[in-house]
């Protein structure tokens, strides 16, 4: 297939948006065979079946690199409580919060979890998303963590989408281990990781390093296990306070550290050294009425790549719109529209350890989004509007 009469935002880092006016993209066998100005198109591609985009914008398909899209139930009641004055931490300590989603997730069977996730995944696909990271972390026992990961993998069998799974056994202490986080890590989390890995269910290992969750020492034990199994790590770090999670993640060469509202310039420097991507999650900042913004300037100055994701979860970010995340990243954190688009394409791919997507470039997967807009800044600029015209997944419209 040959796309002609297109504006391309290749996001290849060569110039602003990697913008190409009057561009063409040749697609063969699910890959990008050629992309550039139509005037430079090699003759052999001119014979391909062509699709006239009438000037529409083509970007890499979007990548949501941080989601909890598989979960049971919802937390609308907690939303009300927080509006009545309770804080996120107070709700969590009162047995609500993550633990209430754990109860609902344990109750659901794998098919029910899948069906719930698909409704949210469909909303993401409708906005041009081709790759979704999905975490476990609401099962918190071996069987239920496996059930979540199997449901996550099954998403890719039911929809035209790629899934990368992260094992998040160290998300919260379940009620049966209340007050015994170390025992939970040793008796449940690490053995669950072993079993899930043996079943091929784990692409990365994640954790929640926070006062209401796990300490850096406890996370380090899980990361040591991941390292022994050869699995890359990432971490929810400095979301509600600074416990040193970003530094810990960097010391393990983590793919990403995520949230980072309470991170500082030293954390940014450590992340730059280890090539750890900063995943910015404005949906959680917004939902929790957070006032501390992630240190975007420090990430910029240190050359830390920034990704943007929905954090789609029932508690702190009940959001499926990656386009809205981009808008929030700009308006709330003053990221540029170009940084926001890089954050859901090239840098989101990095955050998942993927090198075959996230840009429009020869040999990469032909995962593309075609938008009814004139300029790529429009994608982050609009609020609650979806200008997707068509999505191309693995070369298929
Ligand atoms: N940080 C978050 O924002 C989510 N998990 C995490 O570690 C929230 C999960 C939830 O509230 O259910
Ligand atoms: Fe999260």
XYZ file of C-alpha atoms and ligand atoms in Angstrom:
410
model
C 0.000 0.000 0.000
C 1.160 3.511 -0.767
C -0.108 6.521 1.197
C 0.095 9.683 -0.897
C -0.747 13.337 -0.443
C -0.014 13.126 3.284
C 1.570 15.436 5.817
C 3.929 13.289 7.894
C 4.955 13.824 11.508
C 7.606 11.118 11.484
C 8.726 11.883 15.076
C 12.162 10.591 14.088
C 13.925 13.350 16.020
C 15.482 14.900 12.912
C 13.534 18.186 13.074
C 10.403 19.620 14.713
C 7.907 16.740 14.606
C 10.046 15.287 11.770
C 7.550 17.143 9.601
C 7.297 16.265 5.885
C 4.844 18.186 3.670
C 3.466 16.433 0.570
C 4.737 13.140 1.849
C 4.282 9.499 0.941
C 4.595 6.250 2.888
C 5.095 2.869 1.240
C 3.997 -0.144 3.274
C 5.002 -3.732 2.501
C 4.492 -6.875 4.563
C 3.314 -4.905 7.584
C 6.411 -2.701 7.662
C 7.257 0.792 6.475
C 9.196 0.224 3.244
C 9.801 3.914 2.555
C 8.684 7.325 3.898
C 9.534 10.870 2.772
C 8.619 13.658 0.348
C 6.562 12.237 -2.536
C 8.935 13.920 -4.998
C 11.731 11.600 -3.765
C 9.638 8.400 -3.944
C 11.607 5.614 -5.692
C 9.902 4.445 -8.902
C 9.348 0.879 -7.750
C 6.805 2.018 -5.131
C 4.757 4.058 -7.606
C 3.096 0.851 -8.807
C 1.642 0.015 -5.355
C -2.073 0.463 -4.649
C -2.305 4.047 -3.437
C -4.524 5.793 -0.922
C -4.898 9.570 -1.367
C -4.985 11.182 2.094
C -5.894 14.629 0.707
C -3.345 16.369 2.910
C -4.302 14.627 6.167
C -1.692 14.196 8.906
C 0.003 10.826 9.455
C 1.762 10.108 12.752
C 3.090 6.924 14.282
C 0.154 5.118 15.919
C -0.066 6.063 19.596
C 1.416 3.971 22.399
C -0.097 3.996 25.895
C 2.900 2.877 27.958
C 1.307 2.844 31.441
C -2.156 1.405 32.082
C -4.042 -0.701 34.603
C -6.764 -1.331 32.037
C -7.480 -4.844 33.389
C -9.336 -4.494 36.704
C -12.651 -5.324 38.345
C -15.284 -2.823 39.473
C -15.013 0.941 39.689
C -14.417 3.515 42.400
C -17.073 6.140 41.756
C -18.039 6.054 45.458
C -14.448 6.817 46.426
C -14.522 9.704 43.941
C -17.444 11.084 45.927
C -15.643 10.561 49.246
C -12.602 12.426 48.050
C -14.798 15.301 46.912
C -16.255 15.328 50.429
C -12.735 15.926 51.722
C -10.990 12.568 52.246
C -7.500 12.330 50.748
C -6.344 9.477 48.487
C -4.066 8.236 51.273
C -6.854 8.434 53.888
C -9.172 6.416 51.645
C -6.411 3.826 51.133
C -5.700 3.556 54.862
C -9.436 3.117 55.565
C -9.466 -0.048 53.427
C -10.741 1.649 50.286
C -8.507 2.570 47.435
C -6.431 -0.074 45.695
C -7.560 -2.781 48.122
C -11.232 -2.328 47.159
C -10.310 -2.884 43.518
C -8.411 -5.987 44.637
C -11.645 -7.409 46.081
C -13.569 -6.692 42.861
C -10.763 -8.094 40.696
C -10.517 -11.307 42.728
C -14.287 -11.779 42.365
C -14.268 -11.464 38.571
C -13.273 -14.408 36.383
C -10.788 -14.049 33.537
C -13.482 -13.560 30.886
C -15.188 -10.857 32.934
C -11.864 -9.066 33.411
C -11.204 -9.318 29.675
C -14.666 -8.005 28.763
C -14.259 -5.005 31.079
C -10.800 -4.266 29.704
C -11.988 -4.471 26.087
C -14.496 -1.646 26.571
C -11.627 0.591 27.659
C -9.216 -0.754 25.029
C -11.796 0.017 22.322
C -11.841 3.650 23.441
C -8.045 3.728 23.168
C -7.999 2.122 19.721
C -10.578 4.677 18.544
C -7.945 7.339 19.270
C -5.275 5.672 17.157
C -3.552 3.578 19.835
C -1.710 0.479 18.542
C 0.258 -0.643 21.616
C -0.895 -0.790 25.222
C 1.051 -1.664 28.327
C -1.100 -3.474 30.885
C -0.163 -4.113 34.510
C -1.241 -6.719 37.027
C -1.357 -5.615 40.660
C -4.994 -5.953 41.686
C -4.802 -9.722 42.290
C -2.065 -9.728 44.938
C -2.072 -13.499 45.273
C -0.549 -15.976 42.862
C -3.751 -17.162 41.149
C -5.272 -13.724 40.772
C -2.074 -12.094 39.493
C -1.886 -14.854 36.868
C -5.559 -14.318 36.003
C -4.971 -10.617 35.400
C -1.912 -11.235 33.218
C -3.728 -13.892 31.172
C -6.627 -11.470 30.649
C -4.115 -8.798 29.592
C -2.470 -11.098 27.042
C -5.922 -12.141 25.764
C -6.666 -8.506 24.842
C -4.298 -8.897 21.867
C -6.183 -12.003 20.707
C -9.480 -10.111 20.632
C -8.381 -6.780 19.203
C -5.898 -5.485 16.618
C -3.530 -4.168 19.242
C -0.166 -5.060 20.744
C 0.020 -5.683 24.465
C 3.069 -5.493 26.741
C 2.477 -6.809 30.244
C 4.057 -5.612 33.475
C 3.968 -7.712 36.635
C 2.957 -5.338 39.456
C 2.748 -7.760 42.381
C 4.321 -5.052 44.564
C 1.371 -2.666 44.102
C -0.263 -2.863 47.545
C -0.286 -5.081 50.621
C -3.424 -7.277 50.463
C -5.693 -7.441 53.540
C -4.486 -10.932 54.523
C -0.929 -9.548 54.862
C -1.890 -6.239 56.508
C 1.095 -4.925 58.492
C 3.378 -7.660 57.071
C 4.670 -6.237 53.782
C 7.973 -8.137 53.961
C 6.192 -11.456 54.325
C 3.958 -10.533 51.366
C 6.997 -9.777 49.182
C 8.735 -13.053 50.089
C 5.757 -15.409 50.266
C 3.547 -14.080 47.456
C 5.073 -11.424 45.231
C 8.364 -13.115 44.363
C 6.886 -16.636 43.958
C 4.077 -15.173 41.784
C 6.661 -13.498 39.567
C 8.441 -16.833 39.157
C 5.277 -18.623 38.047
C 4.054 -15.789 35.804
C 7.451 -15.581 34.105
C 7.524 -19.348 33.537
C 4.153 -19.019 31.788
C 5.547 -16.269 29.508
C 3.227 -13.641 30.962
C 5.756 -10.992 32.017
C 7.413 -8.437 29.723
C 8.536 -6.153 32.576
C 8.417 -5.931 36.368
C 6.899 -2.871 38.045
C 6.369 -1.763 41.650
C 4.754 0.991 43.714
C 7.393 2.644 45.895
C 5.380 4.756 48.344
C 4.472 5.160 52.012
C 1.111 3.425 51.410
C 2.801 0.639 49.430
C 6.427 -0.592 49.510
C 9.810 0.766 50.602
C 12.834 1.002 48.297
C 14.365 -1.999 50.136
C 11.287 -4.132 49.497
C 11.135 -3.070 45.849
C 14.850 -3.853 45.502
C 14.184 -7.469 46.494
C 11.601 -7.764 43.719
C 13.965 -6.084 41.242
C 16.768 -8.497 42.203
C 14.452 -11.350 41.294
C 13.548 -9.646 37.985
C 17.240 -9.209 37.242
C 17.916 -12.879 37.962
C 15.133 -13.797 35.514
C 16.441 -11.324 32.898
C 13.282 -9.167 32.926
C 13.525 -5.350 32.633
C 12.093 -3.211 35.435
C 10.108 0.027 35.820
C 8.710 1.772 38.875
C 5.874 3.973 40.166
C 8.174 6.480 41.883
C 7.822 9.758 43.802
C 4.074 10.020 43.127
C 2.959 11.168 46.592
C 6.346 11.701 48.280
C 10.065 11.273 47.547
C 11.344 7.948 48.907
C 14.215 7.528 46.470
C 12.333 5.338 44.017
C 13.621 7.114 40.914
C 17.233 6.684 42.064
C 16.554 3.042 42.843
C 14.983 2.494 39.423
C 17.945 4.199 37.747
C 20.400 2.011 39.660
C 18.698 -1.039 38.114
C 18.800 0.490 34.624
C 14.992 0.682 34.628
C 13.122 1.240 31.372
C 11.072 3.939 33.066
C 10.194 5.692 36.292
C 6.584 6.820 36.326
C 4.568 9.658 37.980
C 7.555 11.568 39.482
C 5.580 14.521 40.915
C 8.007 14.646 43.878
C 11.173 13.865 41.899
C 13.992 16.427 41.898
C 16.976 17.457 39.771
C 19.213 14.754 41.296
C 16.663 12.130 40.328
C 16.593 13.531 36.800
C 20.400 13.349 36.600
C 20.390 9.715 37.742
C 17.681 8.825 35.232
C 19.598 10.522 32.429
C 22.672 8.399 33.229
C 20.733 5.137 33.127
C 18.615 6.082 30.097
C 15.449 5.687 32.185
C 12.388 7.310 30.572
C 10.271 9.659 32.715
C 6.639 8.627 32.236
C 4.388 11.615 32.934
C 0.850 10.769 34.084
C -1.236 13.960 34.230
C -4.516 12.042 34.712
C -3.476 10.983 38.223
C -2.171 14.474 39.083
C -5.498 15.921 37.959
C -7.737 13.354 39.670
C -5.911 13.596 43.009
C -5.879 17.430 43.000
C -2.096 17.140 43.279
C -0.246 20.436 43.414
C 3.382 19.300 42.982
C 4.183 19.034 39.276
C 6.893 16.680 37.950
C 10.199 18.532 37.307
C 9.784 18.809 33.537
C 12.547 21.432 33.217
C 15.040 19.200 35.030
C 14.155 16.290 32.736
C 14.651 18.561 29.728
C 17.955 19.980 30.962
C 19.332 16.534 31.748
C 18.139 15.069 28.457
C 15.740 12.571 30.084
C 13.256 11.272 27.504
C 9.670 11.956 28.578
C 6.692 9.748 27.775
C 3.029 10.514 28.478
C 0.401 7.885 29.356
C -3.151 7.588 30.687
C -2.392 5.498 33.837
C -5.927 4.198 33.109
C -7.005 2.790 36.488
C -10.209 2.877 38.539
C -8.817 4.980 41.402
C -6.396 7.739 40.564
C -6.876 8.069 36.804
C -10.140 6.702 35.385
C -9.153 7.942 31.938
C -8.875 6.173 28.603
C -7.994 9.158 26.431
C -4.351 9.448 25.471
C -5.184 12.611 23.498
C -6.546 14.176 26.685
C -3.375 13.081 28.527
C -1.371 14.972 25.916
C -3.472 18.090 26.401
C -3.108 17.848 30.189
C 0.660 17.337 29.941
C 0.853 20.621 28.035
C -1.618 22.700 30.029
C -0.813 21.366 33.521
C 2.949 20.776 33.116
C 3.855 23.065 30.209
C 5.226 20.310 28.064
C 5.246 21.380 24.413
C 2.781 19.766 21.984
C 5.803 18.237 20.258
C 7.058 16.748 23.549
C 3.561 15.419 24.214
C 3.410 13.717 20.804
C 6.931 12.293 21.236
C 5.694 11.127 24.642
C 2.980 8.931 23.158
C 5.084 7.682 20.220
C 8.895 7.483 20.186
C 9.491 7.853 23.922
C 6.580 5.601 24.868
C 8.186 2.880 22.738
C 11.465 3.404 24.662
C 9.605 3.145 27.957
C 8.457 -0.322 26.858
C 11.836 -1.382 25.500
C 10.429 -1.519 21.946
C 12.603 -0.453 19.008
C 10.295 -1.439 16.144
C 7.625 1.258 16.514
C 7.011 4.836 17.632
C 8.404 6.597 14.542
C 7.661 6.697 10.816
C 10.874 5.197 9.529
C 11.949 2.478 7.094
C 11.729 -1.067 8.512
C 9.607 -0.154 11.537
C 6.140 -1.645 11.944
C 3.492 0.083 9.834
C 1.484 1.183 12.888
C 0.165 4.576 11.831
C -2.585 7.025 12.702
C -4.193 9.259 10.074
C -5.779 12.416 11.478
C -8.180 14.987 10.088
C -5.960 17.864 11.191
C -3.551 20.192 9.431
C -0.757 20.409 11.977
C 0.429 17.970 14.690
C 0.085 20.618 17.445
C -3.694 20.218 17.050
C -3.530 16.766 18.629
C -2.542 18.156 22.041
C -4.418 21.439 21.618
C -8.000 20.205 21.467
C -9.855 19.080 24.587
C -12.071 16.006 24.375
C -12.140 15.917 20.578
C -11.020 12.930 18.535
C -9.866 13.783 15.005
C -8.732 10.242 14.100
C -9.615 9.413 10.482
C -8.134 5.907 10.168
C -5.710 3.701 12.028
C -3.256 1.396 10.290
C -2.135 -1.582 12.370
C 0.683 -3.774 11.104
C 0.063 -2.426 7.589
C -3.703 -3.091 7.674
C -6.218 -0.249 7.471
N -0.293 4.664 41.390
C -1.418 4.987 40.789
O -1.723 6.083 40.425
C -2.220 3.797 40.647
N -1.373 2.795 41.169
C -0.293 3.340 41.588
O 0.608 2.681 42.073
C -3.486 3.911 41.431
C -4.137 2.607 41.580
C -5.458 2.712 42.272
O -5.753 3.691 42.986
O -6.234 1.753 42.117
Fe -0.071 3.377 37.632
